Coordinates of C-alpha atoms in Angstrom, one line a residue:
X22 CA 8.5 -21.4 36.6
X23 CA 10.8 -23.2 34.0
X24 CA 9.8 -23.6 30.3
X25 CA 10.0 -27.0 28.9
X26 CA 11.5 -25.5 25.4
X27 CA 12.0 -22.5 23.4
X28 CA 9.2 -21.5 20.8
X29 CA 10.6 -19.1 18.4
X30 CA 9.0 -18.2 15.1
X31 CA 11.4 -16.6 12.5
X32 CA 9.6 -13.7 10.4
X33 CA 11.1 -12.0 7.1
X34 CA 12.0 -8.5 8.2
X35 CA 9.4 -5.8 6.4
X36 CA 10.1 -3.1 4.0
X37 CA 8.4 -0.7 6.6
X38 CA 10.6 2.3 7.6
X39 CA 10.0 2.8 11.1
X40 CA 11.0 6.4 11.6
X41 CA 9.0 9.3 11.6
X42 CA 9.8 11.3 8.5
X43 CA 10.6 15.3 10.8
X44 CA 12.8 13.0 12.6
X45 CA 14.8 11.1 9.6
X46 CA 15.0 14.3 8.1
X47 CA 16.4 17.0 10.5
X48 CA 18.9 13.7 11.4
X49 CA 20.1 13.7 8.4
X50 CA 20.3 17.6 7.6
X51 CA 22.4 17.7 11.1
X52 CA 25.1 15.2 9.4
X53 CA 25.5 17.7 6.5
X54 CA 28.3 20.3 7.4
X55 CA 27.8 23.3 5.3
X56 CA 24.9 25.5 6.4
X57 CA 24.0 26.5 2.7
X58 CA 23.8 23.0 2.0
X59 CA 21.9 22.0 4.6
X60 CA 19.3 24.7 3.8
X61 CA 19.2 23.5 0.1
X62 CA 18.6 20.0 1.6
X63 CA 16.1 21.1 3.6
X64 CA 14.1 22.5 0.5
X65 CA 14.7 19.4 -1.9
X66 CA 13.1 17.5 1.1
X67 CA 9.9 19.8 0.7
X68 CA 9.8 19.8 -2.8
X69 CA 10.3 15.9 -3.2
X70 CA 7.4 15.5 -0.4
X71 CA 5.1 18.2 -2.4
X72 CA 6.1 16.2 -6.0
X73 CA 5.2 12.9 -4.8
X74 CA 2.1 13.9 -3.0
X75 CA 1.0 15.3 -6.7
X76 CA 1.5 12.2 -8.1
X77 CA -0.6 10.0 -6.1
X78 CA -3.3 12.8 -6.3
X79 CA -5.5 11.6 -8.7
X80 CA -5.0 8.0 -8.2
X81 CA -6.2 8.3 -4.5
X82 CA -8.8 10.8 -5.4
X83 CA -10.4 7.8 -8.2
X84 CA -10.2 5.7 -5.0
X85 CA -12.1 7.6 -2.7
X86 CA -14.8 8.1 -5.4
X87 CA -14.8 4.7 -6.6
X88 CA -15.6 3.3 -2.7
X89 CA -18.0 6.1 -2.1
X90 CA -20.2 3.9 -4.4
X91 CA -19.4 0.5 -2.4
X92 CA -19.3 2.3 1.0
X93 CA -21.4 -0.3 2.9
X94 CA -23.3 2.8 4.8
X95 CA -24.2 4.7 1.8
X96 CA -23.1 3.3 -1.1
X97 CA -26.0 1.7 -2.3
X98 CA -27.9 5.2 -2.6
X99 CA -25.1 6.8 -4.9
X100 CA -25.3 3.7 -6.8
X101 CA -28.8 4.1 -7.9
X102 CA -28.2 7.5 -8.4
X103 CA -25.9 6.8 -11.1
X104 CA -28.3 4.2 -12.7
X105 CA -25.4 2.3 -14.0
X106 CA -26.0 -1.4 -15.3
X107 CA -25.0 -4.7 -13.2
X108 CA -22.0 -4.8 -16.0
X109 CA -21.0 -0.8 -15.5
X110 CA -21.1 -1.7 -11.4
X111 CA -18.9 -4.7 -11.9
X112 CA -16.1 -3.4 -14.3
X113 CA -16.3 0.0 -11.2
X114 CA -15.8 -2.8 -8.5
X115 CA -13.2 -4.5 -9.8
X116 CA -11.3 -1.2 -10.9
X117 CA -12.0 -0.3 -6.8
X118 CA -10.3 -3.7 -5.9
X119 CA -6.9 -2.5 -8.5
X120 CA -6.5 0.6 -6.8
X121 CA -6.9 -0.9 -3.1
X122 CA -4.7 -3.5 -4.0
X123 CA -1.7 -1.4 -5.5
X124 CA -2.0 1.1 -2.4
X125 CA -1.6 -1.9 -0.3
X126 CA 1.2 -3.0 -1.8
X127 CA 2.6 0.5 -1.5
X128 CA 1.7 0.8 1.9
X129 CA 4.6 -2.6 2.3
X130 CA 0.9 -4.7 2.8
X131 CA 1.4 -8.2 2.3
X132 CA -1.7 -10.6 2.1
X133 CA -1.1 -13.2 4.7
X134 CA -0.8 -16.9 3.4
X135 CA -2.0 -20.3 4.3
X136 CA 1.5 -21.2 6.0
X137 CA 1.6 -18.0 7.9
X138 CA -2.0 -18.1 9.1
X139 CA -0.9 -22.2 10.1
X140 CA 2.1 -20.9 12.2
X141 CA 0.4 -17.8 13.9
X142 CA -2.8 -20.1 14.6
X143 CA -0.1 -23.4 15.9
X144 CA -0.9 -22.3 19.7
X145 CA -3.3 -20.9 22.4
X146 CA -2.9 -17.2 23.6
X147 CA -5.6 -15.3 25.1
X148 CA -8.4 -16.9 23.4
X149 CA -9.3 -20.3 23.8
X150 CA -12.3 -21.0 21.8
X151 CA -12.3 -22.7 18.0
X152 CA -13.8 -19.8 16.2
X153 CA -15.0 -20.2 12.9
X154 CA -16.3 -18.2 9.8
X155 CA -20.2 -19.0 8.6
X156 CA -19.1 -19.0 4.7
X157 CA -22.7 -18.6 4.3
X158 CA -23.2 -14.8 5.3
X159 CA -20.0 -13.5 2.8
X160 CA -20.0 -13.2 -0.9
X161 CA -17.5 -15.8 -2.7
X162 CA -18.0 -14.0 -6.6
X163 CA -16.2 -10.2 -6.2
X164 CA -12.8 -11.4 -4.5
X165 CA -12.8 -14.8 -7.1
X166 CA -13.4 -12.5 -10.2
X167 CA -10.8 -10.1 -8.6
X168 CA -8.1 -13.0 -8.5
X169 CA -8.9 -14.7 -11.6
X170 CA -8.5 -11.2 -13.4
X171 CA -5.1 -10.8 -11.3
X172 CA -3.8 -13.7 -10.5
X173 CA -1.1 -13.5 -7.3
X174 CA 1.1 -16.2 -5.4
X175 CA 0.7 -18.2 -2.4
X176 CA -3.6 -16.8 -1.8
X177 CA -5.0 -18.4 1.2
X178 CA -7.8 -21.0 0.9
X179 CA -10.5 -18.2 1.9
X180 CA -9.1 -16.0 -0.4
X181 CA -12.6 -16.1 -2.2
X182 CA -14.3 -14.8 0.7
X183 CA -12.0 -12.2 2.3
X184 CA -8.5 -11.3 2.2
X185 CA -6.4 -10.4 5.1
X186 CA -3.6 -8.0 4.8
X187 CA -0.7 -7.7 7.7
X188 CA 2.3 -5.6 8.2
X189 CA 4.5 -4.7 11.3
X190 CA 5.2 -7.3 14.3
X191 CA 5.3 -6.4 17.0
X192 CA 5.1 -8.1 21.1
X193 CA 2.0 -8.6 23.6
X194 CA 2.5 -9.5 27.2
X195 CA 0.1 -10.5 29.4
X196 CA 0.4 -11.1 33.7
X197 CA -1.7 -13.1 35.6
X198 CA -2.5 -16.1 38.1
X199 CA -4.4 -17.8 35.1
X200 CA -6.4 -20.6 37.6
X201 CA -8.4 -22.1 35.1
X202 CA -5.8 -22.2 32.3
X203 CA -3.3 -23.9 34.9
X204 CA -6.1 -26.9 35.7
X205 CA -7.4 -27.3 32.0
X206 CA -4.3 -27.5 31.0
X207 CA -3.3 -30.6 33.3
X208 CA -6.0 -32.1 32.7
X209 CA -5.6 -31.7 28.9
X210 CA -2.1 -33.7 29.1
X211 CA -3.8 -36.2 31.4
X212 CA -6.2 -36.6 28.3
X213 CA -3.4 -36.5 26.1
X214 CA -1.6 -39.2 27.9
X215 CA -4.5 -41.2 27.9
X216 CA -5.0 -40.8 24.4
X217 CA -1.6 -42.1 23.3
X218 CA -2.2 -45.1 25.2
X219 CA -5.4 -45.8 24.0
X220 CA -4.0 -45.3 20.5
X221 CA -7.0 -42.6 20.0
X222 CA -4.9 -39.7 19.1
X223 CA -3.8 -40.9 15.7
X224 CA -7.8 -41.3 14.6
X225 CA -8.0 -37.8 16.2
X226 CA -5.6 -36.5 13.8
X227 CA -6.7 -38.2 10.9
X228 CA -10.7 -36.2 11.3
X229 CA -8.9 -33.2 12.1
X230 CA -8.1 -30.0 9.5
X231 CA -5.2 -29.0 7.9
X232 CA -2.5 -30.0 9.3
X233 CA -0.7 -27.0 11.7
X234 CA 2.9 -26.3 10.9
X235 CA 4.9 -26.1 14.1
X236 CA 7.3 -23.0 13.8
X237 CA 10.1 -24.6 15.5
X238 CA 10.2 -27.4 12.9
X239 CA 10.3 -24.9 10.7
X240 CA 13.2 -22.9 11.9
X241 CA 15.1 -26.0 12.2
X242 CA 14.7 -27.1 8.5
X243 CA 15.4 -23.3 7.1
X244 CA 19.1 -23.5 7.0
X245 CA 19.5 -20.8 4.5
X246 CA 17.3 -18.5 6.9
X247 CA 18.3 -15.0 6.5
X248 CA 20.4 -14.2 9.6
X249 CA 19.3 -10.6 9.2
X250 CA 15.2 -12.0 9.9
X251 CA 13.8 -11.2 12.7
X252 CA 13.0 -14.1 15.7
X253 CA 10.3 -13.9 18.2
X254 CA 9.6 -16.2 20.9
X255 CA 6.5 -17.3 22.2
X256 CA 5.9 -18.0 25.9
X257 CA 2.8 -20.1 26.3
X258 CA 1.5 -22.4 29.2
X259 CA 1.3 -25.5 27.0
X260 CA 5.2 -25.3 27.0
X261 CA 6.0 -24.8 30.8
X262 CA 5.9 -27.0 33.6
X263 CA 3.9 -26.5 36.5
X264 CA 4.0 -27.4 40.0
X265 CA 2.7 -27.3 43.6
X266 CA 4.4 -24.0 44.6
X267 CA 4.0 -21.9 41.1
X268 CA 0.5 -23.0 40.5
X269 CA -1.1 -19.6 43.0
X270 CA 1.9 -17.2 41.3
X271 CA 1.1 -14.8 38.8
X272 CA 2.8 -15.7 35.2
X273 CA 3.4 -13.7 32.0
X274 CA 3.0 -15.0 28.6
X275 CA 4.3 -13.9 25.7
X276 CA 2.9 -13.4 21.5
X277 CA 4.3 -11.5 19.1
X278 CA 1.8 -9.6 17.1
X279 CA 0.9 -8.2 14.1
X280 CA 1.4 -5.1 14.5
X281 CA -1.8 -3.6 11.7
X282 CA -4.1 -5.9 9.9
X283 CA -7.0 -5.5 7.2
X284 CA -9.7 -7.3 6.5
X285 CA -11.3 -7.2 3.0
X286 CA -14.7 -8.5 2.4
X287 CA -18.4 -8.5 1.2
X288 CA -21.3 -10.1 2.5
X289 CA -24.0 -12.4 1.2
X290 CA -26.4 -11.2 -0.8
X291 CA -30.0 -11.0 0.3
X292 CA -32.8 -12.9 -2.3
X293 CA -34.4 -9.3 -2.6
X294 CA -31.4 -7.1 -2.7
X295 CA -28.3 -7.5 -4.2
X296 CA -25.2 -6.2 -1.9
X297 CA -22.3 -4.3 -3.5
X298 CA -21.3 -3.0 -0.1
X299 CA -17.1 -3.9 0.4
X300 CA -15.7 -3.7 4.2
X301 CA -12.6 -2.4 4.7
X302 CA -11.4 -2.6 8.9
X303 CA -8.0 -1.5 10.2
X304 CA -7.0 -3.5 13.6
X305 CA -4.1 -2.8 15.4
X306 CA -1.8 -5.4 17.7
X307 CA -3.7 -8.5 17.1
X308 CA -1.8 -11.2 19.1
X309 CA -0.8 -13.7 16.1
X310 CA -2.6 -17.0 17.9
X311 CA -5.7 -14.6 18.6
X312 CA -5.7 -13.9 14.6
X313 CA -9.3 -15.5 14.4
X314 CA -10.6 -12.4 16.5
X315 CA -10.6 -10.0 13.2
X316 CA -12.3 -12.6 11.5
X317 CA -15.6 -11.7 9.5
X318 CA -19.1 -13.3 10.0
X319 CA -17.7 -15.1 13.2
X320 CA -20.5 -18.4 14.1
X321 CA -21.2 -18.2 17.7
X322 CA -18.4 -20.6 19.3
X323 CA -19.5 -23.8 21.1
X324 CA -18.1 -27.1 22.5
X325 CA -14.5 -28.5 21.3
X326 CA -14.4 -31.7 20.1
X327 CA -12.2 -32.3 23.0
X328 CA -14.9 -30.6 25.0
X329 CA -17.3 -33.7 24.1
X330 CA -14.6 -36.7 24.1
X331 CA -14.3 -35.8 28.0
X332 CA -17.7 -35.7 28.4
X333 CA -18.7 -39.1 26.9
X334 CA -15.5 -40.3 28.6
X335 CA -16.3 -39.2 31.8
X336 CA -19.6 -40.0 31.3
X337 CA -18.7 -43.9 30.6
X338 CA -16.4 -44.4 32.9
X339 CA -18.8 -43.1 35.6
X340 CA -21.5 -45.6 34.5
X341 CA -18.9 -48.6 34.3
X342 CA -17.9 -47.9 37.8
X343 CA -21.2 -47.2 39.2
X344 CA -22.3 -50.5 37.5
X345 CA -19.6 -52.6 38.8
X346 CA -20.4 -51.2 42.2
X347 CA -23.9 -52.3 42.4
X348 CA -23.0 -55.8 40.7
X349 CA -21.1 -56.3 44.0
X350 CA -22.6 -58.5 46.6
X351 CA -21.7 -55.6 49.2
X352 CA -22.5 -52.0 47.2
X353 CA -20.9 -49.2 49.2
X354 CA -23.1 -46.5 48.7
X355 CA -20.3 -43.7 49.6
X356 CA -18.5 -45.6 47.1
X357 CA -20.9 -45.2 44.8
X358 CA -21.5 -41.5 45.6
X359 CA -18.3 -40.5 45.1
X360 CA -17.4 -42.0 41.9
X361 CA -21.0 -40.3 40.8
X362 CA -19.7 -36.9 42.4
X363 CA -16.2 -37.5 40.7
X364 CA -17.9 -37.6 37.3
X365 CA -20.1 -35.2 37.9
X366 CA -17.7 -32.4 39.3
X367 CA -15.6 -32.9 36.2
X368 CA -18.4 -32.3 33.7
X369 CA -19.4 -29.0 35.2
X370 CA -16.0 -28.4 35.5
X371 CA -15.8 -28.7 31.9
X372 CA -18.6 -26.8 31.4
X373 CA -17.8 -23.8 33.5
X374 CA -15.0 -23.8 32.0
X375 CA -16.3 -23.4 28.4
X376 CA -18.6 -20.5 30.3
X377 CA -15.1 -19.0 31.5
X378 CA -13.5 -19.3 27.7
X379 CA -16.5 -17.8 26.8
X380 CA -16.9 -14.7 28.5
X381 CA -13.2 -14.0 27.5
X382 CA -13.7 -14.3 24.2
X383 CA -16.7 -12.2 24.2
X384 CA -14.5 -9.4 26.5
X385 CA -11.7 -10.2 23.6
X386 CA -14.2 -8.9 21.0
X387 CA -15.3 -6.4 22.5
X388 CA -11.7 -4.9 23.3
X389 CA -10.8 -5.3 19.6
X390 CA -13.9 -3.3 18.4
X391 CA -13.0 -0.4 20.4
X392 CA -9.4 -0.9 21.5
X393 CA -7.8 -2.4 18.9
X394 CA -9.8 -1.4 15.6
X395 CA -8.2 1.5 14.2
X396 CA -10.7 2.7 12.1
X397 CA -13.1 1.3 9.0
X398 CA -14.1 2.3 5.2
X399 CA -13.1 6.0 4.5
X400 CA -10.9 6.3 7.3
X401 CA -9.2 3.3 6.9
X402 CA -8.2 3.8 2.9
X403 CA -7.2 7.9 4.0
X404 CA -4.8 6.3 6.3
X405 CA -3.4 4.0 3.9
X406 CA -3.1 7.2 1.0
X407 CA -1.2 9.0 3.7
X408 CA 1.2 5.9 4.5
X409 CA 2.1 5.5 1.1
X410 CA 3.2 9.1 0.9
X411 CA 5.1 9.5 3.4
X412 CA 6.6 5.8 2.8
X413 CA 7.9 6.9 -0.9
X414 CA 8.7 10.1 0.0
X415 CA 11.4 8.5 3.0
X416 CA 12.7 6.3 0.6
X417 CA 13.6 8.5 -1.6
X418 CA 15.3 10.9 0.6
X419 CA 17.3 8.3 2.0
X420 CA 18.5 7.1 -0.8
X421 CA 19.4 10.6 -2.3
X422 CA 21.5 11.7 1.1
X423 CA 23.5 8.2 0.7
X424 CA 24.5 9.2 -2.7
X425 CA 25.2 12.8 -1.6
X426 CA 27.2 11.6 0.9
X427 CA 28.8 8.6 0.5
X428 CA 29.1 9.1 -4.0
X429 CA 28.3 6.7 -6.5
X430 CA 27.1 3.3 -6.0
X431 CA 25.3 0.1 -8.2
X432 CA 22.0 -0.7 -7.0
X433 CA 22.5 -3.6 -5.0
X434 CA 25.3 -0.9 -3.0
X435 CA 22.6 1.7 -2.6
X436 CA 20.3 -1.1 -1.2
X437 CA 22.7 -2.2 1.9
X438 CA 24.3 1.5 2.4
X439 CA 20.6 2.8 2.8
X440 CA 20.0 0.2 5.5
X441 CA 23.4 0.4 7.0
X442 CA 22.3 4.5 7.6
X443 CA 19.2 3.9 9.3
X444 CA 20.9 0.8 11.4
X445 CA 23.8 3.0 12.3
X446 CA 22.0 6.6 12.5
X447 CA 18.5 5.4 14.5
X448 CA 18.8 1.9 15.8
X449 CA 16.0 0.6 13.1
X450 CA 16.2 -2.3 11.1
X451 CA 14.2 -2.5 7.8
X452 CA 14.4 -4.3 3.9
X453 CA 15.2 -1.5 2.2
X454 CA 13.1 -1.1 -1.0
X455 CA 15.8 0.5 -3.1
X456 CA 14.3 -0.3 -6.7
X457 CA 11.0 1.5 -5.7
X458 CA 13.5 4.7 -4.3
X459 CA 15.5 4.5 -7.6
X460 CA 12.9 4.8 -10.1
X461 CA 11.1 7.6 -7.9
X462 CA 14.9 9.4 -8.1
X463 CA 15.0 8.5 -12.2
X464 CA 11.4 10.0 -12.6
X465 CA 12.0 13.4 -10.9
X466 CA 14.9 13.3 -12.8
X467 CA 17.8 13.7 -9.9
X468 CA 19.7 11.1 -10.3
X469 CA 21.5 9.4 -13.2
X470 CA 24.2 6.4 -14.3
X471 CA 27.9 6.7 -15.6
X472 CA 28.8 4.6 -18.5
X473 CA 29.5 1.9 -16.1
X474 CA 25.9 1.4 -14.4
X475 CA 26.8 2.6 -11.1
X476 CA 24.0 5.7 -9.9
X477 CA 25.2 8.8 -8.9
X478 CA 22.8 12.5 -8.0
X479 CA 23.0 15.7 -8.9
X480 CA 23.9 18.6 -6.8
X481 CA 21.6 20.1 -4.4
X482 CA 21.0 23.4 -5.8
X483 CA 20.6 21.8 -9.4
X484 CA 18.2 19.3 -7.8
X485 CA 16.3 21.7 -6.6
X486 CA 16.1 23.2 -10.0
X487 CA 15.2 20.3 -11.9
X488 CA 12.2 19.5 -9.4
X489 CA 11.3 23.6 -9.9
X490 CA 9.0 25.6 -7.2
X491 CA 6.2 23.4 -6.4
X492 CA 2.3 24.4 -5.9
X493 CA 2.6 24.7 -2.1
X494 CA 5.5 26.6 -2.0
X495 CA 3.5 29.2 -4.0
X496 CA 0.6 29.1 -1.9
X497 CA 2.7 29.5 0.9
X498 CA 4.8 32.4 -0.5
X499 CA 1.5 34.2 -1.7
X500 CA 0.4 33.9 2.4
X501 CA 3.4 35.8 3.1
X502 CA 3.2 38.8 1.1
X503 CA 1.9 42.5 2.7
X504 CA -2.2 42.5 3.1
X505 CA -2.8 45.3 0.6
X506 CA -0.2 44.1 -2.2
X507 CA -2.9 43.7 -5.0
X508 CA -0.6 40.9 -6.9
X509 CA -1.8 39.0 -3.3
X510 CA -5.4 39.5 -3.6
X511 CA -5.5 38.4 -7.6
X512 CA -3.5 35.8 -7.0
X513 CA -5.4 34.1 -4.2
X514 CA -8.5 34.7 -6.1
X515 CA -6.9 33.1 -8.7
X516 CA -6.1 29.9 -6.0
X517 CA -10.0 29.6 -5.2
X518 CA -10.6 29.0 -8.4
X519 CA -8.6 26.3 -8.8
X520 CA -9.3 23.0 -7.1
X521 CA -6.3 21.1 -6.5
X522 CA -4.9 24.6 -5.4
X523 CA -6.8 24.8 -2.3
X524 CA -5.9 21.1 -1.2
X525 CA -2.8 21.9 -1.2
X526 CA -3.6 24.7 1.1
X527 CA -5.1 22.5 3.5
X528 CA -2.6 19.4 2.5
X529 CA 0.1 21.9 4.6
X530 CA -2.5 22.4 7.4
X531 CA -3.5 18.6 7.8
X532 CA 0.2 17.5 7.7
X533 CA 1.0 19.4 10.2
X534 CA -2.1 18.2 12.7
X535 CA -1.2 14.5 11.9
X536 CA 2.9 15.2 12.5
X537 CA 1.4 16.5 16.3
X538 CA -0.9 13.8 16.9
X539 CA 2.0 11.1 16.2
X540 CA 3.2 12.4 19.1
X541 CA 0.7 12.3 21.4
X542 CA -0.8 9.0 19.7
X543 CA -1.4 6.5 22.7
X544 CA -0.1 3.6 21.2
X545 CA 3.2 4.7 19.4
X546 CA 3.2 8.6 21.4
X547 CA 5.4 8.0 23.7
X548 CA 7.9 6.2 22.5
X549 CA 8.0 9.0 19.6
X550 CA 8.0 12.0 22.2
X551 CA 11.6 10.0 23.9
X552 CA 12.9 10.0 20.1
X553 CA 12.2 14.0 19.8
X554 CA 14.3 14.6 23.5
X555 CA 11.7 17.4 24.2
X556 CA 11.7 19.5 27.5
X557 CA 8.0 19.6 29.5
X558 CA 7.6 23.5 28.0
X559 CA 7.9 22.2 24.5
X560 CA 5.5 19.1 24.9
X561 CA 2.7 21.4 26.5
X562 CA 3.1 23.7 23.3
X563 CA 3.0 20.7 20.7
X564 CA -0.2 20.0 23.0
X565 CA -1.6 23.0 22.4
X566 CA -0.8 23.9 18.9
X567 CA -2.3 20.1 18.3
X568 CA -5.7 21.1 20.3
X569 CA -5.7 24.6 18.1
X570 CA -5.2 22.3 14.9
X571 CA -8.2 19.9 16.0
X572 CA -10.4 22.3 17.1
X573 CA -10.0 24.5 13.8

């Protein structure tokens, strides 16, 4: 089966660093030679990690106790338990939507734009139904106060009513005979043909919505493309030719994907209650031209417009024949039959066709609420806390081993050397975000300029010293002394008392679950286990130790 043309979409590459952090940084302790160095690196790793998670403490503890009181489930009960005023609940709910917003921009989030959602939406994948979203059922006031208070670049026309947040691309494949797909899809270029001579598809065009950007025409205009963006092709059936022999062979299509996605939203307001609830759902691998799948407050789809043109089409040329016919001195009644049978195979054919997109689209939603929805609420902003951390906290130490290493550099130098490294040392390819990495560096004070700008760090052991001995690495020292050393007991009495203490007891405990489960994740497990080169012995202990971590 040959394809008629190439449909490429070009995509800016992300500021994401794909690498899991135990792997980046015993990589990078391996290139250091010296073993006392390597053990100091070691350390300024854990105490950068530790520093960083302190930071984002309390900001991510305000934003788990600001959504507990828009938590859709239970939300509205803390609420009135707080008797606040409508004005006290509003100023809360817009300080909720600045917190989300800045960990979603730390997370590398981007809020997708009208162009994007054009170009991902310009073709047919899986799903094959116009879906729409009843504007009625979601609130248009908390995200339009929201953006008038913060005003950002390039918002979507629904950005009133929800937001959707992407980051990640990544590719679908799918293998099959696809029967009905093959006939509609004839049938749709007969209609197409017919349209073109009829002159109907202009004043098709003209009652139609915004007008879709086709990729292609997009990658031929962008002559200043970055070569270093990334290009996905699409392989869809619209774009390949069929015939006789491939029509009963199984093909495979092809979407790239966005890899996570977030939707943002309220609903509507009942007359007797007012809602304050906010959803906030994680999907994972949502083919781009399926996008309309995480949509909120979906209407129930129905009939294309192209749906009813070849009905009433059909419908009238079956009457015109079936009149001539009978005007003719000598009706043929098989004649007649058959032109009635003609139009009335291809209406049901059109129906059970609809009935066919149909039950795919309902299996579609039903695989995205259990296979492809990551999680929702809580969950979902937990997730996003721990991205963040663990996104600074590889940054920085990138950036800190190229200066070690390779000595002092300007900013825009530290930018490409950084993603040289992770090119060169693990086959990854990334926007470095070097100004965010620098000004973590300048704040835990480890790094510093010569008189002619360029940035240069300190030494490990004096790195070490500036950061000091962190929280954790107390805790963790007061574990190991003797059980009847009293300086133990008062100290660890000392630890109850003290809040932020004990989470980073459990901080140590919870990191170390969530570094096992990475590998044993089934979306992303496997591919990290081959990155790790473990033998079978060691797997079936990470299992373990992961089941004793769970299970605790």
């Amino acid at each position: 089966m040959s394809r008629q043309k190439k449909d490429v979409i070009r995509l800016e590459r992300e500021s994401v660093i794909p690498i899991l952090k135990p792997r980046l940084v015993m990589s990078l302790a391996n290139l250091i030679e010296q073993d006392s160095d390597r053990a100091e690196f070691l350390k300024l790793c854990k105490r950068v990690e530790y520093t960083i998670r302190a930071w984002y403490l309390l900001q991510f503890e305000d934003l788990m106790q600001l959504y507990s009181l828009f938590d859709p489930v239970h939300g509205a009960q803390k609420l009135e338990q707080q008797r606040l005023s409508t004005d006290e609940t509003d100023i809360l709910e817009q300080n909720f939507l600045t917190y989300l917003f800045q960990v979603m921009e730390k997370s590398n989030f981007k809020i997708t734009t009208d162009e994007e959602i054009d170009v991902a939406l310009s073709g047919q994948y899986l799903l094959n139904l116009p879906i729409t979203v009843n504007d009625s059922k979601l609130d248009k006031k908390l995200l339009k106060k929201f953006f008038t208070e913060n005003p950002h670049e390039n918002l979507p026309d629904f950005a009133d009513k929800y937001i959707i947040f992407r980051r990640g691309i990544g590719i679908d494949r799918t293998t099959d005979y696809f029967f009905l797909e093959k006939v509609d899809m004839i049938i749709s270029r007969f209609w197409g043909y017919l349209l073109r001579i009829t002159r109907l598809e202009k004043l098709l065009k003209r009652s139609s919505g915004r007008h879709k950007i086709d990729p292609k025409k997009q990658d031929d205009i962008s002559s200043e493309a970055d070569v270093e963006d990334l290009f996905v092709e699409r392989i869809r059936l619209e774009n390949m030719e069929l015939s006789f022999k491939n029509l009963l062979s199984k093909i495979t299509i092809q979407e790239p994907t966005f890899d996570r996605i977030i939707v943002v939203y309220r609903r509507e307001s009942a007359k007797s209650k007012t809602e304050r609830g906010v959803y906030v759902k994680h999907f994972k691998n949502i083919p781009m031209a399926d996008l309309e799948i995480v949509l909120p407050e979906k209407k129930n789809p129905g009939l294309t417009p192209m749906d009813w043109v070849k009905f009433l089409a059909s419908a009238a040329v079956g009457l015109v024949a079936v009149f001539s016919s009978l005007e003719m001195p000598n009706a043929d009644f098989w004649v007649i039959f058959a032109v009635v049978s003609t139009v009335f195979g291809y209406c049901a054919k059109t129906y059970f066709t609809f009935q066919a997109n149909l039950a795919a689209y309902q299996n579609l939603i039903t695989q995205s609420m259990y296979d492809k929805q990551l999680d929702s609420g809580k969950g979902t902003l937990l997730h996003l806390c721990d991205d963040v951390i663990q996104q600074e906290v590889k940054e920085v130490i990138i950036s800190f081993f190229v200066l070690m290493e390779q000595g002092k550099a300007t900013r825009q130098d530290l930018d490409l050397r950084c993603e040289d490294l992770i090119k060169e040392e693990f086959g990854e390819r990334c926007n470095f975000d070097v100004d965010d990495a620098v000004q973590k560096l300048e704040k835990l004070g480890i790094i510093a300029r010569d008189s002619i700008g360029r940035y240069y760090c300190m030494g490990l052991k004096r790195a070490n010293d500036i950061i000091g001995t962190t929280t954790e690495e107390l805790v963790l020292k007061a574990k190991q002394v003797g059980e009847h050393s009293s300086d133990r007991a008062e100290f660890l009495k000392l630890c109850q008392r003290i809040e932020y203490t004990i989470r980073a007891l459990y901080h140590i405990q919870f990191e170390d679950m969530m570094q096992l489960y990475t590998l044993f994740d089934p979306i992303h497990g496997a591919q990290k286990l081959e990155q790790q080169n473990l033998t079978p012995e060691e797997i079936n202990v990470f299992e373990l130790n992961f089941l004793a971590f769970l299970f605790q």
